Tab-separated table of C-alpha atoms and ligand atoms in Angstrom:
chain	number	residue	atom	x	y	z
D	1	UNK	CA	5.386	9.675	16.307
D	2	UNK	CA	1.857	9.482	14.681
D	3	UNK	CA	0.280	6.127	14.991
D	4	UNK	CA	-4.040	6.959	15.323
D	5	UNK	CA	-5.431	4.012	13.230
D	6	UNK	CA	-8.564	5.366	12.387
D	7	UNK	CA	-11.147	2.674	11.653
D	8	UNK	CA	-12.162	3.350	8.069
D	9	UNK	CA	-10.364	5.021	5.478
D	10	UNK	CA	-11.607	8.047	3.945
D	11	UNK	CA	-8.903	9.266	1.691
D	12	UNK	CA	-7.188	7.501	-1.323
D	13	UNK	CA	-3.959	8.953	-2.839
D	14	UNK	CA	-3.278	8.734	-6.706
D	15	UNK	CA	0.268	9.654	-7.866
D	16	UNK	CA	0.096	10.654	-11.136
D	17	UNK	CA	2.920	12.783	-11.905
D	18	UNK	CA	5.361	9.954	-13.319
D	19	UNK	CA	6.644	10.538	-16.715
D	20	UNK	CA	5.267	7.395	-18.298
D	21	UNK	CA	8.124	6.882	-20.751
D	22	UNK	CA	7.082	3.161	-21.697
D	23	UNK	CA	4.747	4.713	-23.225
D	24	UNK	CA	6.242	7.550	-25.406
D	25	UNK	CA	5.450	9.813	-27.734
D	26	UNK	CA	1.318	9.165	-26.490
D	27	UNK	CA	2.914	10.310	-23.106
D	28	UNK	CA	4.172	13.498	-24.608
D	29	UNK	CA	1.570	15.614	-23.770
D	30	UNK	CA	-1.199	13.917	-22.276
D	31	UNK	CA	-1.004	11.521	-19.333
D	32	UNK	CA	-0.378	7.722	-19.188
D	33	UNK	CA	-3.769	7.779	-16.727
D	34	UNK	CA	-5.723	8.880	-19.612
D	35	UNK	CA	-5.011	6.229	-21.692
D	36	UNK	CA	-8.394	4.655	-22.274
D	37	UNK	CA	-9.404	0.496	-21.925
D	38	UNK	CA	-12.029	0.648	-24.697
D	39	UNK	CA	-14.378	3.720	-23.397
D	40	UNK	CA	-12.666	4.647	-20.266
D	41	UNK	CA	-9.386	5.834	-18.972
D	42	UNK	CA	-7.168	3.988	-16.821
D	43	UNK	CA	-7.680	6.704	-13.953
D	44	UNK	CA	-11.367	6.349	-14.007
D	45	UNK	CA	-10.672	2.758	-13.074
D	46	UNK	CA	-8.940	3.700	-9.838
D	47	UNK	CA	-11.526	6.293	-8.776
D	48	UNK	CA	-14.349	4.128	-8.928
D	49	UNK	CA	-12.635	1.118	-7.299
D	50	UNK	CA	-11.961	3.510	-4.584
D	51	UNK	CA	-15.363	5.128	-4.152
D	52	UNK	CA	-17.127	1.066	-4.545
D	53	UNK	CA	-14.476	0.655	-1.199
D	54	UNK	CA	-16.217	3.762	0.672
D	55	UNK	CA	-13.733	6.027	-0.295
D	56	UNK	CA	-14.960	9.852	-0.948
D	57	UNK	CA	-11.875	11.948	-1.040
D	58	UNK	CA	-9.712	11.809	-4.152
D	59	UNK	CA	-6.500	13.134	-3.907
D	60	UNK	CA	-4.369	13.393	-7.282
D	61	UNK	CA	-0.585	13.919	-7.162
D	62	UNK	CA	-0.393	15.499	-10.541
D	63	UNK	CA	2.271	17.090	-12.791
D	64	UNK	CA	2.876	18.560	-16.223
D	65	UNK	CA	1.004	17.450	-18.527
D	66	UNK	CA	-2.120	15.741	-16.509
D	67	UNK	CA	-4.450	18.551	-16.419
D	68	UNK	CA	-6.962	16.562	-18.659
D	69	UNK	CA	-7.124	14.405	-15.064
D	70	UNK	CA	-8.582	17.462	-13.381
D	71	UNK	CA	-11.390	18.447	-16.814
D	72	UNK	CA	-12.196	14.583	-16.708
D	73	UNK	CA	-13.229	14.953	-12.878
D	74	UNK	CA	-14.665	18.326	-13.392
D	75	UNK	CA	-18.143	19.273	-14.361
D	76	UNK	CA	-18.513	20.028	-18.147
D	77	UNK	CA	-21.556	22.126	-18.633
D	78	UNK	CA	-22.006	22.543	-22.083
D	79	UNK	CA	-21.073	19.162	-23.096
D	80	UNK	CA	-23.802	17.821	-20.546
D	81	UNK	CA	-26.522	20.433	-21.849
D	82	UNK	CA	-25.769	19.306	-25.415
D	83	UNK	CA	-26.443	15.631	-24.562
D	84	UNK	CA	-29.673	16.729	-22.967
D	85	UNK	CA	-31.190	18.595	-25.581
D	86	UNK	CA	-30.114	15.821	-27.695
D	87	UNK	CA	-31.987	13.635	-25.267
D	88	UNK	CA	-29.138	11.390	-25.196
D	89	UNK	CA	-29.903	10.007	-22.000
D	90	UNK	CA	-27.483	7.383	-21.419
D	91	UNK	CA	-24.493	9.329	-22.492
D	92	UNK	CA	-25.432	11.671	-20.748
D	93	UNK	CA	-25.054	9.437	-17.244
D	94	UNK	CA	-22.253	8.552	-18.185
D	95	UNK	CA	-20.413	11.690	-18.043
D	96	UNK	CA	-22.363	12.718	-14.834
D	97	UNK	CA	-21.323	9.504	-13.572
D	98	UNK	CA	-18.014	10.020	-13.606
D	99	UNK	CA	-17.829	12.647	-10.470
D	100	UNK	CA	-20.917	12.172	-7.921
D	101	UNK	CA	-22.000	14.494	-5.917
D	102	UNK	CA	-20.362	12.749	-2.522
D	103	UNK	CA	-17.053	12.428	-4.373
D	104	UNK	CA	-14.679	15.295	-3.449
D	105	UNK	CA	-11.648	15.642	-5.904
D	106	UNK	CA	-7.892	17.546	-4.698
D	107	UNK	CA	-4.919	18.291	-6.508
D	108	UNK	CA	-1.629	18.690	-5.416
D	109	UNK	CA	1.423	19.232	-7.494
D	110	UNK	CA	4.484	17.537	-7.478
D	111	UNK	CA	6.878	19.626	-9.804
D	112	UNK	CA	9.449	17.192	-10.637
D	113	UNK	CA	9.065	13.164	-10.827
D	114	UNK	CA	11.241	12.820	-8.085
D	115	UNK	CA	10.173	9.322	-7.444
D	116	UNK	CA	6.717	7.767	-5.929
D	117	UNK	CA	7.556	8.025	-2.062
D	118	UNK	CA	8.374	11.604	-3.368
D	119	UNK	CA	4.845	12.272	-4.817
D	120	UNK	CA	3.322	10.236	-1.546
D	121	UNK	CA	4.920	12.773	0.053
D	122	UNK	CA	3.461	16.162	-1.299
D	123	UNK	CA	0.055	14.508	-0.575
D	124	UNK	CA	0.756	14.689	3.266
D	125	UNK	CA	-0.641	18.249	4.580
D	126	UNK	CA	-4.296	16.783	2.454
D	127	UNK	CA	-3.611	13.611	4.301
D	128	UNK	CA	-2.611	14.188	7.506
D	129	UNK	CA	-2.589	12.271	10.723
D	130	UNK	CA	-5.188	9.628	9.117
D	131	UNK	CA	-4.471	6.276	7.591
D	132	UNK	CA	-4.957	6.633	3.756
D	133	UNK	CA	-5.500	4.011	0.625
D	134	UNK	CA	-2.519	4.610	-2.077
D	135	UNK	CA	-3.821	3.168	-5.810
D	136	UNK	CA	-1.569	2.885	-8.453
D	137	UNK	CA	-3.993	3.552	-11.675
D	138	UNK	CA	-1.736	2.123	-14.537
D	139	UNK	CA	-1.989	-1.347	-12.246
D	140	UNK	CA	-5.698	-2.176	-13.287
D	141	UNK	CA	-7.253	-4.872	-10.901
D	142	UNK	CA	-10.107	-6.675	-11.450
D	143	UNK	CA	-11.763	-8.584	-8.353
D	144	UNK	CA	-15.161	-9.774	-7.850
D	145	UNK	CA	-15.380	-7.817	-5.176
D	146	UNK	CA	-13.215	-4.668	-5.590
D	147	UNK	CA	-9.473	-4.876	-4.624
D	148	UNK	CA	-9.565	-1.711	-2.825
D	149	UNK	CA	-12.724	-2.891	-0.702
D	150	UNK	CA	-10.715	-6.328	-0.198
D	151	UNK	CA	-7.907	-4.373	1.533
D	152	UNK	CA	-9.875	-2.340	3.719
D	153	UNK	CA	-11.843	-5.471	4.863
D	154	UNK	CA	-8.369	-7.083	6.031
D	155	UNK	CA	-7.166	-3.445	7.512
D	156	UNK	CA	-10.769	-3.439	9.408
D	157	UNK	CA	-9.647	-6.492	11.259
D	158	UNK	CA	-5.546	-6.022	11.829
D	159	UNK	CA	-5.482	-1.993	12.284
D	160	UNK	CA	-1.898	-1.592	10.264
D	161	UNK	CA	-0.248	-1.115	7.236
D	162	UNK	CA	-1.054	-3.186	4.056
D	163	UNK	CA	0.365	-3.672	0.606
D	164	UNK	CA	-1.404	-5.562	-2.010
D	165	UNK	CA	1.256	-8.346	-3.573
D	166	UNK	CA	1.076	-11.231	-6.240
D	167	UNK	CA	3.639	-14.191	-6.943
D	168	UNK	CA	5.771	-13.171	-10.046
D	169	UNK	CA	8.729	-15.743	-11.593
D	170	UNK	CA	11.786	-15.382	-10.001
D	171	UNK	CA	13.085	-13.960	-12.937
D	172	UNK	CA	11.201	-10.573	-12.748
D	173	UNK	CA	11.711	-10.186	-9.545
D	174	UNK	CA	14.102	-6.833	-10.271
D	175	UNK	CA	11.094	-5.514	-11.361
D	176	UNK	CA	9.025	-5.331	-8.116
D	177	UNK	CA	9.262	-4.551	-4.610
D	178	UNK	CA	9.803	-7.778	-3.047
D	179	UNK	CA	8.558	-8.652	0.543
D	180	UNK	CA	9.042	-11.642	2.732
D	181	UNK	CA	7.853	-12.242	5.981
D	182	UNK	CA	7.024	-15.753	8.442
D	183	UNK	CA	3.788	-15.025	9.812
D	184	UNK	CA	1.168	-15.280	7.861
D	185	UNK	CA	-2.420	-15.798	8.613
D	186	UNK	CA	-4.434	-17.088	5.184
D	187	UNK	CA	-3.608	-14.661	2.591
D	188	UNK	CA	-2.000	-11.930	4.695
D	189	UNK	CA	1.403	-12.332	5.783
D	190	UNK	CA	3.567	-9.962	8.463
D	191	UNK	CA	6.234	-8.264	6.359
D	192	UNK	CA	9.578	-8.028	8.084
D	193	UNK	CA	11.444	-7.394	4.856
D	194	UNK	CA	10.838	-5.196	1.956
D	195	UNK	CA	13.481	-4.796	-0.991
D	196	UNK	CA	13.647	-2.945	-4.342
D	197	UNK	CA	13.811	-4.228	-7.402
D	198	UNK	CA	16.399	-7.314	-6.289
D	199	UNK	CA	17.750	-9.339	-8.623
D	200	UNK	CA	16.213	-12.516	-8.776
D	201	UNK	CA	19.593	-14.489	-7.108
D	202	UNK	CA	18.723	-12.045	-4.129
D	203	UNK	CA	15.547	-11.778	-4.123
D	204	UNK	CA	14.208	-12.653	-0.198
D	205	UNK	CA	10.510	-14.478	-2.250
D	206	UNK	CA	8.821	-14.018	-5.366
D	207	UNK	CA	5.771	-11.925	-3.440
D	208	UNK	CA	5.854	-8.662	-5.349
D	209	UNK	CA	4.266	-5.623	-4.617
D	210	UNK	CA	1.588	-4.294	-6.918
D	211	UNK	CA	-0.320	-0.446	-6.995
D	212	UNK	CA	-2.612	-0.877	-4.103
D	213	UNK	CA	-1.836	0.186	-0.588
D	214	UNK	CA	-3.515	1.308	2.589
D	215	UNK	CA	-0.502	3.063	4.299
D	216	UNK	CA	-0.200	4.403	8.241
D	217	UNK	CA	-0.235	8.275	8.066
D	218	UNK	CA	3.917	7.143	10.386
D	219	UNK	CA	4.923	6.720	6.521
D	220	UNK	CA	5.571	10.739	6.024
D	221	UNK	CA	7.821	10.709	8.615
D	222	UNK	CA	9.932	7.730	7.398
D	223	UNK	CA	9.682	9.316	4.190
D	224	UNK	CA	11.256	12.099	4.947
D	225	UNK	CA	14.081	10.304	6.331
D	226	UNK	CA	14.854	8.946	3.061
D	227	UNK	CA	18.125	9.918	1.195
D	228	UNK	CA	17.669	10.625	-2.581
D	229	UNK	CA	18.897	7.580	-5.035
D	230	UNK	CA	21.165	8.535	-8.407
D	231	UNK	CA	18.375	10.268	-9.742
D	232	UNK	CA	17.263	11.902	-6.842
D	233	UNK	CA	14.027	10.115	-6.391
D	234	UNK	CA	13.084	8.772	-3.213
D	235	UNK	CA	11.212	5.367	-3.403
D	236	UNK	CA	8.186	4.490	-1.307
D	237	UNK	CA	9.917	0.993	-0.963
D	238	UNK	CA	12.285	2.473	1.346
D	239	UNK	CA	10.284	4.341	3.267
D	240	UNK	CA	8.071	1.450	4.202
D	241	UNK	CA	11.280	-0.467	5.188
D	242	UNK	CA	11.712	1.794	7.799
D	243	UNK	CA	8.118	1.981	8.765
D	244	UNK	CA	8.491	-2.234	9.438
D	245	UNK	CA	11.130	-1.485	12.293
D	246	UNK	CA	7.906	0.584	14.043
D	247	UNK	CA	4.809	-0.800	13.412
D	248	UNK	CA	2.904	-3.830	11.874
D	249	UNK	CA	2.799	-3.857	7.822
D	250	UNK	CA	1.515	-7.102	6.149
D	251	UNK	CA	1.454	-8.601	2.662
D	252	UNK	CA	-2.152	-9.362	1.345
D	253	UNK	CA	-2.418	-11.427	-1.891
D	254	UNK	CA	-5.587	-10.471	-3.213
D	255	UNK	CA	-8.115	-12.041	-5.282
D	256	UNK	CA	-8.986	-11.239	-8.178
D	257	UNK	CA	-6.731	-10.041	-11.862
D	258	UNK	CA	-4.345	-7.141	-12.183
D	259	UNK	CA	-3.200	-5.762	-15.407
D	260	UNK	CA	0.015	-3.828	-15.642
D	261	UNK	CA	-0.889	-0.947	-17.965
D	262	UNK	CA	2.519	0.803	-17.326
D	263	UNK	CA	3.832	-1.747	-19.917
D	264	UNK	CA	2.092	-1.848	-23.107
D	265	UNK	CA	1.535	-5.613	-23.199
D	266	UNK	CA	-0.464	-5.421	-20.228
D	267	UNK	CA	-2.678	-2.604	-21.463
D	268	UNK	CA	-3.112	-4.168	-24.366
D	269	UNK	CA	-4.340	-7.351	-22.775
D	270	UNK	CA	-6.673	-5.481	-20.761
D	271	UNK	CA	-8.047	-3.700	-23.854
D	272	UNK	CA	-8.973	-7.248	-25.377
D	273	UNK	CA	-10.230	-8.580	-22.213
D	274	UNK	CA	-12.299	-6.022	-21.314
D	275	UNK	CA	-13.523	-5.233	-25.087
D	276	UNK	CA	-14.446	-8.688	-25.376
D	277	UNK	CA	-17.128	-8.339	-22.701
D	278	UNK	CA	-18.044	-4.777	-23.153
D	279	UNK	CA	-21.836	-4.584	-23.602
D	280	UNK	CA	-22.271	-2.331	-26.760
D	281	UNK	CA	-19.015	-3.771	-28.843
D	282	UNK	CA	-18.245	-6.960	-26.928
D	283	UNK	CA	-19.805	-9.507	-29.460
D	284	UNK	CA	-18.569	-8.076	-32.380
D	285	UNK	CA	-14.959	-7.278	-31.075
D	286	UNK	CA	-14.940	-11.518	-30.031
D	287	UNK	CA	-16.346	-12.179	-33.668
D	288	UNK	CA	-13.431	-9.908	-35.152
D	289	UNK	CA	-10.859	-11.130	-32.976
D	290	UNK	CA	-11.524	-14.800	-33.402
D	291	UNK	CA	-10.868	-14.487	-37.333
D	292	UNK	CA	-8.250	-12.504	-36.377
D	293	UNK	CA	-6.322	-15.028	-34.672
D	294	UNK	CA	-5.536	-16.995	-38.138
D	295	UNK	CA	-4.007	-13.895	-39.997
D	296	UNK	CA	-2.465	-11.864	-36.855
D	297	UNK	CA	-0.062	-9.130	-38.711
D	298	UNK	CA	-0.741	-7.807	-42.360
D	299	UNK	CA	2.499	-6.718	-44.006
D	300	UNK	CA	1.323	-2.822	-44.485
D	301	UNK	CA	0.359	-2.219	-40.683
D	302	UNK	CA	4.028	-4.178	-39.494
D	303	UNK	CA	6.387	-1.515	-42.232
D	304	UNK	CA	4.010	1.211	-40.161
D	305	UNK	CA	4.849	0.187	-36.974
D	306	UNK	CA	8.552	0.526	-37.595
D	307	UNK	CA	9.358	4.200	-36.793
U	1	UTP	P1	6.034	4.225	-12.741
U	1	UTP	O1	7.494	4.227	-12.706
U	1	UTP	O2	5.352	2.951	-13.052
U	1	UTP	O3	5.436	5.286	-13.731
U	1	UTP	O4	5.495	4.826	-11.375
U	1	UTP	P2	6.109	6.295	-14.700
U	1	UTP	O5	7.370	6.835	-14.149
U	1	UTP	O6	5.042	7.274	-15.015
U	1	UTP	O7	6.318	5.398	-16.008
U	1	UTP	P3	7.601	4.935	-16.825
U	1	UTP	O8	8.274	3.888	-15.969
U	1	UTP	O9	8.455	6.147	-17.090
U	1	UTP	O10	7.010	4.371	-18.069
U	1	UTP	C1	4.415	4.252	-10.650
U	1	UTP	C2	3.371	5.297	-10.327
U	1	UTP	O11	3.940	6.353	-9.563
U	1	UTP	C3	3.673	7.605	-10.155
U	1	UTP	C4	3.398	7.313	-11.616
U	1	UTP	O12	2.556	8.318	-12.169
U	1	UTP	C5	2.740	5.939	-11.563
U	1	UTP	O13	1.363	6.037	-11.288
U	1	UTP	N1	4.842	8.478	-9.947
U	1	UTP	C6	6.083	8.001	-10.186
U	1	UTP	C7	4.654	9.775	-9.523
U	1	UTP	O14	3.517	10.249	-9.308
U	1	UTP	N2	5.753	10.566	-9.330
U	1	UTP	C8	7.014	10.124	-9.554
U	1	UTP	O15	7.972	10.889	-9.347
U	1	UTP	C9	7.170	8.807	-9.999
């Protein structure tokens, strides 16, 4: 069995080969990831929360349809020697910005969406024996101090497993994975149950999981011990079950706000929020939006809507 905790965490996993049928037809052809909040997309997000934690290698679990992921993290030379002749400076940075030169990007395919513990999975010969950070890029967290960074301070001091959770109603519960455990220790708690998407009569708590994890590199080998659900996917919730029965894994509510941009009420609430204190459009957008609020639908954009 592998168990070598190594003290920091170098590596961060992004599966990004899901389907993203919430959010069909965008998700036709270009990926959920991509979907921008205002002037950047969701995935960009992710990477820089992981590289403000310390984190320098990206790996991408990508799929059909996501190669715009590996242009966006990719240098693009005559774009940037436009923007310099043009002397446009700050645009400019901010493409540069978007890759640094300490920031090493990996791709790995997963060929069918065969389920997230799946897609953990086909990261594992990048991986290998070290522990490794696991972000979720349609769950967009805000934290004064980055959620990612947050995690790895807690995994600095306990040396196992952790997966970010938040308290949902009890009647979404069959959305999450739900944990429960009875030690806890301020805002981590040691799991000794994980379940799938229970329904809220059997739900163990309300303390769901959410897309932020810093995972033991033990998890390939429960993972691999999984048997396929109805749709053949194998689910990272199950494979961390059986990781419990070996080795430490706690619960760590973090501080801070996370927006679930799988679903498109939660990306469009982090649209507003974040538009409204975006530096070049953020006064206007609150000016709009406040007049907005009296007259919220017009009758032409509603009959547009429909199909
Ligand atoms: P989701 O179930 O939220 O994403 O998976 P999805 O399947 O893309 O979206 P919907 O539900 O059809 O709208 C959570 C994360 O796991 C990744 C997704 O890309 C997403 O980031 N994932 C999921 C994979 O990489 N591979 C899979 O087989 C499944």
């Amino acid at each position: 069995m592998r168990n070598c905790h190594s003290k920091t965490i170098t590596k961060a996993v992004f599966p990004i080969a899901g389907l993203g049928t919430r959010f069909l037809p965008v998700t036709k052809a270009s990926p959920k990831e991509m979907l921008p909040i205002v002037d950047k997309p969701l995935i960009q997000y992710a990477v820089e929360e992981a590289y403000a934690a310390g984190i320098r290698q990206m790996i991408f679990v990508t799929g059909r349809t996501k190669r715009a992921i590996e242009d966006h993290f990719d240098a693009a030379h005559e774009l940037e020697s436009m923007l310099e002749y043009e002397q446009k400076q700050q645009l400019l940075d901010s493409v540069r910005n978007v890759t640094p030169d300490d920031m090493h990007c990996v791709y790995v395919r997963q060929a069918s969406a065969l389920g997230l513990g799946h897609a953990i999975l086909c990261a594992e010969k990048i991986v290998g024996d070290d522990d490794f950070a696991v972000i979720l890029a349609d769950d967009l967290m805000m934290g004064e101090t980055p959620v990612m960074q947050q995690m790895i301070d807690q995994y600095q001091q306990q040396q196992g497993s952790i997966v970010a959770v938040q308290d949902v109603p009890r009647s979404q519960t069959n959305l999450y994975g739900i944990v429960s455990g009875n030690e806890s220790q301020g805002a981590l708690l040691k799991i000794n149950q994980i379940v799938e998407k229970p329904l809220p009569s059997d739900a163990p708590g309300t303390l769901a999981v959410v897309g932020r994890y810093i995972l033991s590199a033990s998890i390939f080998d429960e993972l691999k011990k999984q048997q396929p659900g109805i749709h053949g996917e194998i689910q990272l919730t199950d494979g961390i079950a059986s990781l419990l029965k070996k080795e430490d894994v706690f619960s760590y509510r973090f501080n801070g706000r996370r927006y679930d941009c799988g679903s498109k009420i939660g990306y469009l609430q982090a649209v507003v929020d974040l538009a409204s204190c975006h530096p070049e459009v953020g006064e206007s957008f609150n000016h709009w939006l406040a007049n907005k609020v009296e007259s919220p639908c017009t009758e032409v954009f509603k009959q547009k809507q429909v199909n």
